[in-house]
Structure formats: C-alpha cells, structure tokens
Amino acid sequence: MTAQEALVAGVRRLVASDVPGAARDARVLLAHAMEVPQGRLTLVLLDDLAPEAALRFEGLIGRRCRREPVSHLVGKRAFYGRDFIVNAAALDPRPETEVLVEVALSQPFGHVLDLGTGSGCILVTLLAEVPHTVGTGLDFSAAALAVAARNATLNGVSDRAEFFLGDWSWMNGVTEQYDLIVSNPPYVARSEMAGLEPEVRDWEPRMALTDEGDGLGAYRAILRSAPAILSRDGRMLFEIGPTQAEAVGALAEGAGLMLRAVVKDMDGRDRVLVLAWS
Ligand SMILES: C[S@@+](CC[C@H](N)C(=O)[O-])C[C@H]1O[C@@H](n2cnc3c(N)ncnc32)[C@H](O)[C@@H]1O
C-alpha cells in the first residue's frame, strides 16, 4: 500500500466518525507515523508505506476517531513559536493564551509567578523571551508539573525556572515578591462542561478546565492570596472566559487592585485582564 492510499483510507475513517478537519488531521498523523516533517509529506506520498508505519498510522487514526486531540497523539504543540510537550496530564496550550503572553511581554518584569502553570507554556515562554528573568510555576497537579519541568528543559530555561507543588489558596512555598503574576485558571462553569468539544471535555484534565462552580472560584481564591506577594509596582494578568471581565474586575477591585485594561483575543472576545495596585 502506498502512503497516499493509506491517507485516503485514514481520511475515510475519520469522516465516518464525524471527526472535524479529517483531511488535515490525517496528514499530520501520517507524517508523524512515517517520521517525516509535515512539509515533506507530499514528497513521499507515492512511496510504499513501511508495515510498521502503517500499523502506527492505523492506531493513531483509531485514537483520533475517539476524539483524542491530535496534539496528544503527536505529543507536542507549538505555542508562541516554540514546541511544548503535551499529554493528558496538562492542559493543551491554547492560541488564546498567547494573548496573555503578548500582554505580559509589553512591559518589563524580572520575577514572574505563574499560578496553575500546567504545561508551563506561559512561564517557559516568558523566560525564554526575556533573558535574565526568573520565575516560579505553581500547580496542584504533580503530573502537570512534571510536564512543565520537561518543557523548561526543552526550551533552555530550566536554570531560571522553579516549580512548586501546591494550591494557590495557600501559595505553598511561594513567599517572595513578584513584579508579574500571571494565571490562566480553570474558568469553565460546571454547567458549561457538557457543551465543550469532546477533545477538551473527555481528554483534558478536568481540574484544568472547571472550578466545579460558577467559573469564578479560582479568581476568588487567587485574589485572596496573591495580592500579598505582588510588588507595589507589579502587574497581575488573568486569562478569562469571554463573559467574565466585569465579574473578575469587580473581584479584583474588592481585593484592592485596579482594573487597568481588558484585552481582546483574535476573535474580538474579552480575554485578558491587566490588574495593578494603582
Ligand atoms: C487552565 S489550566 C492552565 C495551564 C497553563 N497555564 C496554560 O495556560 O495552558 C489551569 C491549571 O491550574 C491548575 N490548578 C487548578 N486548581 C488549582 C489550585 N487550586 N492550585 C494550583 N493549581 C491549580 C490545574 O492543575 C491546571 O494545570
């Protein structure tokens, strides 16, 4: 069987399982199974597919039919121009989160704390973008922290990053002052979980998605503890759900912080809050 024939059969199976983007996904998975860069796939499509690659491709297509995310199947995802290891232990980095990174990079900082660091995509990117900065990632998932530590190494910032296992309600072990605190906490309300895409609902860690309440619980908890370690000239940045700007802004003001800006994502939806002491 040629690679092209396998590709056609793979697309058919994905379409039959109602997987969106079947043609694109099948190409990515075939390139992964054949261990060729995606950009070179067209050049090898007329070649015979080696039996091991055919088996690998079959297996990947089967998993994709069960809506396992492509990033989990290939084990990585690009975020802000860098590769990140991705698996079921940590939230798959999202393009919306690049907006938070962009906002964070718009002003100088030296010491950054990432609350709910997950894959480490925010912290690692900030450290990689700005030389000589140092930072801390906190998460209450040991499995996610293991992924974050690998991503720090992969992207050459492990000597400037430290990771703490803990809950942001108590800030276990985190006692220093930070001039930048960032967080993309779980902000999906429990009642909204059923409406998520299967790739997210069934394959992402649930505790990375929802607070099991109204979607604001993480902001309430962080705003009770984090202001104590935000320096007087520091900024706190939150990624939010598109309908949450007003409510989270009010919570921040209740904690003594000022809402400096609401930044929109590429689709024009409210996505990042910028908070500061004045
Ligand atoms: C939406 S994910 C964000 C992951 C990553 N920062 C990103 O932007 O892709 C939220 C993260 O917060 C962590 N988390 C949830 N509740 C927590 C808590 N109470 N204390 C610390 N981390 C928590 C989850 O384990 C998850 O890794």
mmCIF file of C-alpha atoms and ligand atoms in Angstrom:
data_model
loop_
_atom_site.group_PDB
_atom_site.id
_atom_site.type_symbol
_atom_site.label_atom_id
_atom_site.label_comp_id
_atom_site.label_asym_id
_atom_site.label_seq_id
_atom_site.Cartn_x
_atom_site.Cartn_y
_atom_site.Cartn_z
ATOM 1 C CA MET A 1 0.000 0.000 0.000
ATOM 2 C CA THR A 2 1.306 3.492 -0.808
ATOM 3 C CA ALA A 3 1.267 6.293 1.731
ATOM 4 C CA GLN A 4 -1.329 8.036 -0.439
ATOM 5 C CA GLU A 5 -3.665 5.009 -0.280
ATOM 6 C CA ALA A 6 -3.263 4.820 3.488
ATOM 7 C CA LEU A 7 -4.006 8.545 3.730
ATOM 8 C CA VAL A 8 -7.237 8.223 1.751
ATOM 9 C CA ALA A 9 -8.348 5.284 3.912
ATOM 10 C CA GLY A 10 -7.479 7.226 7.069
ATOM 11 C CA VAL A 11 -9.493 10.271 5.974
ATOM 12 C CA ARG A 12 -12.463 7.999 5.229
ATOM 13 C CA ARG A 13 -12.356 6.503 8.730
ATOM 14 C CA LEU A 14 -12.178 9.943 10.332
ATOM 15 C CA VAL A 15 -15.051 11.265 8.214
ATOM 16 C CA ALA A 16 -17.129 8.188 9.080
ATOM 17 C CA SER A 17 -16.566 9.009 12.770
ATOM 18 C CA ASP A 18 -17.578 12.664 12.226
ATOM 19 C CA VAL A 19 -14.170 13.999 13.195
ATOM 20 C CA PRO A 20 -13.902 17.648 12.104
ATOM 21 C CA GLY A 21 -10.862 18.569 9.962
ATOM 22 C CA ALA A 22 -10.393 14.947 8.882
ATOM 23 C CA ALA A 23 -8.093 15.629 5.899
ATOM 24 C CA ARG A 24 -5.774 17.938 7.859
ATOM 25 C CA ASP A 25 -5.593 15.599 10.859
ATOM 26 C CA ALA A 26 -4.905 12.517 8.723
ATOM 27 C CA ARG A 27 -1.967 14.276 7.065
ATOM 28 C CA VAL A 28 -0.486 15.303 10.416
ATOM 29 C CA LEU A 29 -0.885 11.774 11.780
ATOM 30 C CA LEU A 30 0.550 10.127 8.670
ATOM 31 C CA ALA A 31 3.609 12.398 8.761
ATOM 32 C CA HIS A 32 4.029 11.502 12.444
ATOM 33 C CA ALA A 33 3.666 7.761 11.745
ATOM 34 C CA MET A 34 6.187 7.981 8.903
ATOM 35 C CA GLU A 35 8.518 10.188 10.978
ATOM 36 C CA VAL A 36 8.761 12.802 8.239
ATOM 37 C CA PRO A 37 8.271 16.565 8.695
ATOM 38 C CA GLN A 38 4.735 17.600 7.732
ATOM 39 C CA GLY A 39 6.064 19.852 4.982
ATOM 40 C CA ARG A 40 7.686 16.848 3.276
ATOM 41 C CA LEU A 41 4.673 14.549 3.332
ATOM 42 C CA THR A 42 3.611 15.353 -0.237
ATOM 43 C CA LEU A 43 7.058 14.258 -1.467
ATOM 44 C CA VAL A 44 6.709 10.746 -0.020
ATOM 45 C CA LEU A 45 3.024 10.084 -0.720
ATOM 46 C CA LEU A 46 3.725 7.837 -3.699
ATOM 47 C CA ASP A 47 6.210 5.704 -1.738
ATOM 48 C CA ASP A 48 5.228 2.348 -0.278
ATOM 49 C CA LEU A 49 4.275 2.685 3.375
ATOM 50 C CA ALA A 50 6.503 0.554 5.622
ATOM 51 C CA PRO A 51 4.447 -2.010 7.617
ATOM 52 C CA GLU A 52 5.440 -0.506 10.993
ATOM 53 C CA ALA A 53 4.429 2.985 9.841
ATOM 54 C CA ALA A 54 1.140 1.584 8.500
ATOM 55 C CA LEU A 55 0.436 -0.010 11.900
ATOM 56 C CA ARG A 56 1.309 3.188 13.735
ATOM 57 C CA PHE A 57 -0.939 5.208 11.416
ATOM 58 C CA GLU A 58 -3.855 2.780 11.882
ATOM 59 C CA GLY A 59 -3.509 3.084 15.643
ATOM 60 C CA LEU A 60 -3.361 6.876 15.546
ATOM 61 C CA ILE A 61 -6.423 7.096 13.311
ATOM 62 C CA GLY A 62 -8.318 4.805 15.686
ATOM 63 C CA ARG A 63 -7.456 7.045 18.631
ATOM 64 C CA ARG A 64 -8.404 10.176 16.679
ATOM 65 C CA CYS A 65 -11.777 8.554 15.846
ATOM 66 C CA ARG A 66 -12.339 8.517 19.640
ATOM 67 C CA ARG A 67 -11.611 12.284 19.545
ATOM 68 C CA GLU A 68 -8.247 12.132 21.277
ATOM 69 C CA PRO A 69 -6.611 15.502 20.451
ATOM 70 C CA VAL A 70 -4.031 15.489 17.659
ATOM 71 C CA SER A 71 -1.543 17.221 19.975
ATOM 72 C CA HIS A 72 -1.752 14.280 22.423
ATOM 73 C CA LEU A 73 -1.257 11.826 19.566
ATOM 74 C CA VAL A 74 1.872 13.537 18.261
ATOM 75 C CA GLY A 75 2.983 14.537 21.784
ATOM 76 C CA LYS A 76 3.658 18.181 21.102
ATOM 77 C CA ARG A 77 2.113 21.537 20.312
ATOM 78 C CA ALA A 78 3.569 24.826 19.065
ATOM 79 C CA PHE A 79 2.977 27.777 21.406
ATOM 80 C CA TYR A 80 4.300 31.275 20.751
ATOM 81 C CA GLY A 81 6.757 29.819 18.228
ATOM 82 C CA ARG A 82 8.207 27.095 20.452
ATOM 83 C CA ASP A 83 7.498 23.390 20.792
ATOM 84 C CA PHE A 84 5.900 22.134 24.007
ATOM 85 C CA ILE A 85 5.498 18.551 25.154
ATOM 86 C CA VAL A 86 1.804 17.817 25.531
ATOM 87 C CA ASN A 87 -0.022 14.896 27.085
ATOM 88 C CA ALA A 88 -3.157 14.129 29.072
ATOM 89 C CA ALA A 89 -1.543 15.356 32.322
ATOM 90 C CA ALA A 90 -1.637 19.060 31.450
ATOM 91 C CA LEU A 91 -3.909 21.394 29.524
ATOM 92 C CA ASP A 92 -3.030 21.622 25.860
ATOM 93 C CA PRO A 93 -1.704 25.203 25.351
ATOM 94 C CA ARG A 94 -4.291 27.341 23.554
ATOM 95 C CA PRO A 95 -3.801 30.123 20.997
ATOM 96 C CA GLU A 96 -5.873 32.485 23.236
ATOM 97 C CA THR A 97 -3.225 32.142 25.920
ATOM 98 C CA GLU A 98 -0.688 33.694 23.534
ATOM 99 C CA VAL A 99 -2.597 36.958 24.079
ATOM 100 C CA LEU A 100 -1.729 36.825 27.774
ATOM 101 C CA VAL A 101 1.918 36.198 26.863
ATOM 102 C CA GLU A 102 1.868 39.154 24.459
ATOM 103 C CA VAL A 103 0.430 41.454 27.148
ATOM 104 C CA ALA A 104 2.951 40.201 29.715
ATOM 105 C CA LEU A 105 5.812 40.949 27.319
ATOM 106 C CA SER A 106 4.602 44.511 26.674
ATOM 107 C CA GLN A 107 6.214 45.798 29.890
ATOM 108 C CA PRO A 108 9.422 44.986 31.740
ATOM 109 C CA PHE A 109 9.470 42.391 34.525
ATOM 110 C CA GLY A 110 12.172 40.458 36.353
ATOM 111 C CA HIS A 111 10.429 37.956 38.595
ATOM 112 C CA VAL A 112 7.311 36.139 37.403
ATOM 113 C CA LEU A 113 4.899 33.771 39.115
ATOM 114 C CA ASP A 114 2.608 31.552 37.011
ATOM 115 C CA LEU A 115 -0.344 30.223 39.007
ATOM 116 C CA GLY A 116 -1.660 26.943 37.598
ATOM 117 C CA THR A 117 1.323 26.540 35.307
ATOM 118 C CA GLY A 118 0.092 23.276 33.712
ATOM 119 C CA SER A 119 2.390 22.509 30.756
ATOM 120 C CA GLY A 120 4.453 25.554 31.751
ATOM 121 C CA CYS A 121 3.678 27.185 28.408
ATOM 122 C CA ILE A 122 3.229 30.703 29.857
ATOM 123 C CA LEU A 123 6.140 30.695 32.295
ATOM 124 C CA VAL A 124 8.586 28.977 29.960
ATOM 125 C CA THR A 125 7.714 31.296 27.075
ATOM 126 C CA LEU A 126 8.142 34.426 29.205
ATOM 127 C CA LEU A 127 11.526 33.261 30.496
ATOM 128 C CA ALA A 128 12.637 32.242 27.009
ATOM 129 C CA GLU A 129 11.572 35.592 25.533
ATOM 130 C CA VAL A 130 13.212 37.777 28.188
ATOM 131 C CA PRO A 131 16.796 36.921 29.132
ATOM 132 C CA HIS A 132 17.852 37.144 32.792
ATOM 133 C CA THR A 133 14.291 36.901 34.127
ATOM 134 C CA VAL A 134 13.491 34.227 36.694
ATOM 135 C CA GLY A 135 10.192 32.621 37.568
ATOM 136 C CA THR A 136 8.088 30.203 39.543
ATOM 137 C CA GLY A 137 5.346 27.882 38.362
ATOM 138 C CA LEU A 138 2.788 26.616 40.886
ATOM 139 C CA ASP A 139 0.295 23.839 40.269
ATOM 140 C CA PHE A 140 -1.512 21.334 42.444
ATOM 141 C CA SER A 141 -1.050 18.594 39.845
ATOM 142 C CA ALA A 142 2.279 16.788 40.239
ATOM 143 C CA ALA A 143 1.792 15.195 36.818
ATOM 144 C CA ALA A 144 1.362 18.617 35.180
ATOM 145 C CA LEU A 145 4.458 19.945 36.957
ATOM 146 C CA ALA A 146 6.487 17.053 35.544
ATOM 147 C CA VAL A 147 5.429 18.157 32.044
ATOM 148 C CA ALA A 148 6.245 21.801 32.872
ATOM 149 C CA ALA A 149 9.729 20.855 34.076
ATOM 150 C CA ARG A 150 10.383 18.915 30.857
ATOM 151 C CA ASN A 151 9.203 21.908 28.827
ATOM 152 C CA ALA A 152 11.528 24.221 30.745
ATOM 153 C CA THR A 153 14.430 21.928 29.865
ATOM 154 C CA LEU A 154 13.322 21.543 26.241
ATOM 155 C CA ASN A 155 13.250 25.318 25.842
ATOM 156 C CA GLY A 156 16.501 26.024 27.669
ATOM 157 C CA VAL A 157 15.160 27.875 30.725
ATOM 158 C CA SER A 158 15.339 25.213 33.436
ATOM 159 C CA ASP A 159 18.081 27.130 35.272
ATOM 160 C CA ARG A 160 15.751 30.137 35.633
ATOM 161 C CA ALA A 161 12.508 28.304 36.446
ATOM 162 C CA GLU A 162 11.404 26.655 39.670
ATOM 163 C CA PHE A 163 8.253 24.656 40.162
ATOM 164 C CA PHE A 164 6.204 24.209 43.319
ATOM 165 C CA LEU A 165 3.511 21.667 44.016
ATOM 166 C CA GLY A 166 0.752 23.463 45.871
ATOM 167 C CA ASP A 167 -2.603 25.171 45.998
ATOM 168 C CA TRP A 168 -2.908 28.859 45.163
ATOM 169 C CA SER A 169 -5.189 29.313 48.160
ATOM 170 C CA TRP A 170 -2.184 28.727 50.398
ATOM 171 C CA MET A 171 0.681 29.560 47.997
ATOM 172 C CA ASN A 172 2.673 26.646 49.443
ATOM 173 C CA GLY A 173 6.332 27.597 49.499
ATOM 174 C CA VAL A 174 5.828 30.783 47.484
ATOM 175 C CA THR A 175 6.814 33.657 49.770
ATOM 176 C CA GLU A 176 8.828 36.093 47.656
ATOM 177 C CA GLN A 177 7.506 39.221 45.958
ATOM 178 C CA TYR A 178 6.822 39.157 42.217
ATOM 179 C CA ASP A 179 6.572 42.057 39.779
ATOM 180 C CA LEU A 180 4.486 39.916 37.412
ATOM 181 C CA ILE A 181 1.858 37.367 38.423
ATOM 182 C CA VAL A 182 0.080 35.548 35.600
ATOM 183 C CA SER A 183 -2.660 32.965 35.643
ATOM 184 C CA ASN A 184 -4.859 31.097 33.243
ATOM 185 C CA PRO A 185 -7.003 29.319 35.823
ATOM 186 C CA PRO A 186 -9.876 26.880 35.219
ATOM 187 C CA TYR A 187 -12.740 29.214 34.307
ATOM 188 C CA VAL A 188 -15.399 26.992 32.758
ATOM 189 C CA ALA A 189 -18.525 26.785 34.927
ATOM 190 C CA ARG A 190 -19.621 23.284 35.881
ATOM 191 C CA SER A 191 -22.889 23.849 33.988
ATOM 192 C CA GLU A 192 -20.925 24.592 30.764
ATOM 193 C CA MET A 193 -18.806 21.433 30.838
ATOM 194 C CA ALA A 194 -21.252 19.272 28.894
ATOM 195 C CA GLY A 195 -21.182 21.731 25.965
ATOM 196 C CA LEU A 196 -17.411 21.530 25.411
ATOM 197 C CA GLU A 197 -15.885 19.769 22.396
ATOM 198 C CA PRO A 198 -15.125 16.072 23.148
ATOM 199 C CA GLU A 199 -11.385 16.712 22.617
ATOM 200 C CA VAL A 200 -11.475 19.095 25.577
ATOM 201 C CA ARG A 201 -14.181 17.595 27.797
ATOM 202 C CA ASP A 202 -13.032 13.973 27.535
ATOM 203 C CA TRP A 203 -9.261 14.286 27.208
ATOM 204 C CA GLU A 204 -8.094 17.354 29.137
ATOM 205 C CA PRO A 205 -7.622 17.167 32.934
ATOM 206 C CA ARG A 206 -10.972 18.228 34.419
ATOM 207 C CA MET A 207 -9.280 20.252 37.152
ATOM 208 C CA ALA A 208 -7.602 22.353 34.440
ATOM 209 C CA LEU A 209 -10.988 23.279 32.984
ATOM 210 C CA THR A 210 -13.518 23.910 35.726
ATOM 211 C CA ASP A 211 -13.760 25.058 39.336
ATOM 212 C CA GLU A 212 -16.860 22.827 39.603
ATOM 213 C CA GLY A 213 -18.814 26.003 40.412
ATOM 214 C CA ASP A 214 -19.689 29.227 38.603
ATOM 215 C CA GLY A 215 -16.313 29.526 36.823
ATOM 216 C CA LEU A 216 -15.125 32.345 39.106
ATOM 217 C CA GLY A 217 -13.934 30.243 42.059
ATOM 218 C CA ALA A 218 -10.272 30.240 41.036
ATOM 219 C CA TYR A 219 -10.231 34.051 40.670
ATOM 220 C CA ARG A 220 -11.789 34.443 44.126
ATOM 221 C CA ALA A 221 -9.158 32.145 45.664
ATOM 222 C CA ILE A 222 -6.206 33.728 43.844
ATOM 223 C CA LEU A 223 -7.368 37.246 44.691
ATOM 224 C CA ARG A 224 -7.467 36.320 48.376
ATOM 225 C CA SER A 225 -3.845 35.135 48.441
ATOM 226 C CA ALA A 226 -1.814 36.538 45.530
ATOM 227 C CA PRO A 227 -2.022 40.301 46.260
ATOM 228 C CA ALA A 228 0.198 39.726 49.321
ATOM 229 C CA ILE A 229 3.087 38.691 47.055
ATOM 230 C CA LEU A 230 2.543 41.232 44.252
ATOM 231 C CA SER A 231 5.112 44.030 44.484
ATOM 232 C CA ARG A 232 3.853 47.632 44.685
ATOM 233 C CA ASP A 233 4.767 48.327 41.033
ATOM 234 C CA GLY A 234 3.776 44.828 39.848
ATOM 235 C CA ARG A 235 1.057 43.668 37.482
ATOM 236 C CA MET A 236 -1.284 40.719 37.716
ATOM 237 C CA LEU A 237 -2.640 39.258 34.459
ATOM 238 C CA PHE A 238 -5.564 36.882 34.245
ATOM 239 C CA GLU A 239 -6.826 34.964 31.265
ATOM 240 C CA ILE A 240 -10.628 34.970 31.499
ATOM 241 C CA GLY A 241 -13.623 33.491 29.738
ATOM 242 C CA PRO A 242 -15.262 35.945 27.296
ATOM 243 C CA THR A 243 -18.166 36.840 29.620
ATOM 244 C CA GLN A 244 -16.164 37.201 32.836
ATOM 245 C CA ALA A 245 -14.411 40.593 32.545
ATOM 246 C CA GLU A 246 -16.886 42.527 34.632
ATOM 247 C CA ALA A 247 -17.222 39.935 37.398
ATOM 248 C CA VAL A 248 -13.478 39.277 37.712
ATOM 249 C CA GLY A 249 -12.752 43.033 37.513
ATOM 250 C CA ALA A 250 -15.133 43.559 40.447
ATOM 251 C CA LEU A 251 -13.449 40.762 42.432
ATOM 252 C CA ALA A 252 -10.047 42.350 41.775
ATOM 253 C CA GLU A 253 -11.267 45.756 42.901
ATOM 254 C CA GLY A 254 -12.647 44.115 46.039
ATOM 255 C CA ALA A 255 -9.092 42.864 46.677
ATOM 256 C CA GLY A 256 -7.740 46.419 46.367
ATOM 257 C CA LEU A 257 -6.399 46.116 42.810
ATOM 258 C CA MET A 258 -7.283 48.362 39.869
ATOM 259 C CA LEU A 259 -8.502 47.018 36.549
ATOM 260 C CA ARG A 260 -6.078 48.693 34.146
ATOM 261 C CA ALA A 261 -7.194 47.062 30.875
ATOM 262 C CA VAL A 262 -9.306 44.358 29.278
ATOM 263 C CA VAL A 263 -7.500 42.925 26.237
ATOM 264 C CA LYS A 264 -9.365 41.102 23.480
ATOM 265 C CA ASP A 265 -8.306 37.934 21.655
ATOM 266 C CA MET A 266 -8.066 37.447 17.860
ATOM 267 C CA ASP A 267 -11.817 36.840 17.704
ATOM 268 C CA GLY A 268 -12.604 40.129 19.452
ATOM 269 C CA ARG A 269 -13.621 38.469 22.733
ATOM 270 C CA ASP A 270 -12.506 39.748 26.153
ATOM 271 C CA ARG A 271 -9.587 37.509 27.109
ATOM 272 C CA VAL A 272 -7.013 39.109 29.412
ATOM 273 C CA LEU A 273 -7.371 41.393 32.442
ATOM 274 C CA VAL A 274 -4.500 43.641 33.486
ATOM 275 C CA LEU A 275 -4.542 44.461 37.208
ATOM 276 C CA ALA A 276 -2.244 46.646 39.295
ATOM 277 C CA TRP A 277 -2.209 48.463 42.629
ATOM 278 C CA SER A 278 -2.878 51.866 41.053
HETATM 279 C C1 LIG B 1 -6.478 26.237 32.531
HETATM 280 S S1 LIG B 1 -5.105 25.288 33.124
HETATM 281 C C2 LIG B 1 -3.770 26.346 32.592
HETATM 282 C C3 LIG B 1 -2.486 25.633 32.282
HETATM 283 C C4 LIG B 1 -1.431 26.537 31.625
HETATM 284 N N1 LIG B 1 -1.070 27.623 32.498
HETATM 285 C C5 LIG B 1 -1.943 27.066 30.297
HETATM 286 O O1 LIG B 1 -2.232 28.264 30.222
HETATM 287 O O2 LIG B 1 -2.059 26.289 29.333
HETATM 288 C C6 LIG B 1 -5.236 25.577 34.857
HETATM 289 C C7 LIG B 1 -4.176 24.915 35.729
HETATM 290 O O3 LIG B 1 -4.456 25.266 37.090
HETATM 291 C C8 LIG B 1 -4.190 24.143 37.921
HETATM 292 N N2 LIG B 1 -4.980 24.326 39.152
HETATM 293 C C9 LIG B 1 -6.320 24.194 39.300
HETATM 294 N N3 LIG B 1 -6.678 24.488 40.571
HETATM 295 C C10 LIG B 1 -5.517 24.803 41.245
HETATM 296 C C11 LIG B 1 -5.248 25.210 42.576
HETATM 297 N N4 LIG B 1 -6.221 25.322 43.485
HETATM 298 N N5 LIG B 1 -3.964 25.487 42.911
HETATM 299 C C12 LIG B 1 -2.975 25.358 41.977
HETATM 300 N N6 LIG B 1 -3.176 24.981 40.695
HETATM 301 C C13 LIG B 1 -4.447 24.711 40.331
HETATM 302 C C14 LIG B 1 -4.597 22.944 37.080
HETATM 303 O O4 LIG B 1 -3.958 21.761 37.543
HETATM 304 C C15 LIG B 1 -4.146 23.398 35.677
HETATM 305 O O5 LIG B 1 -2.829 22.965 35.410
#
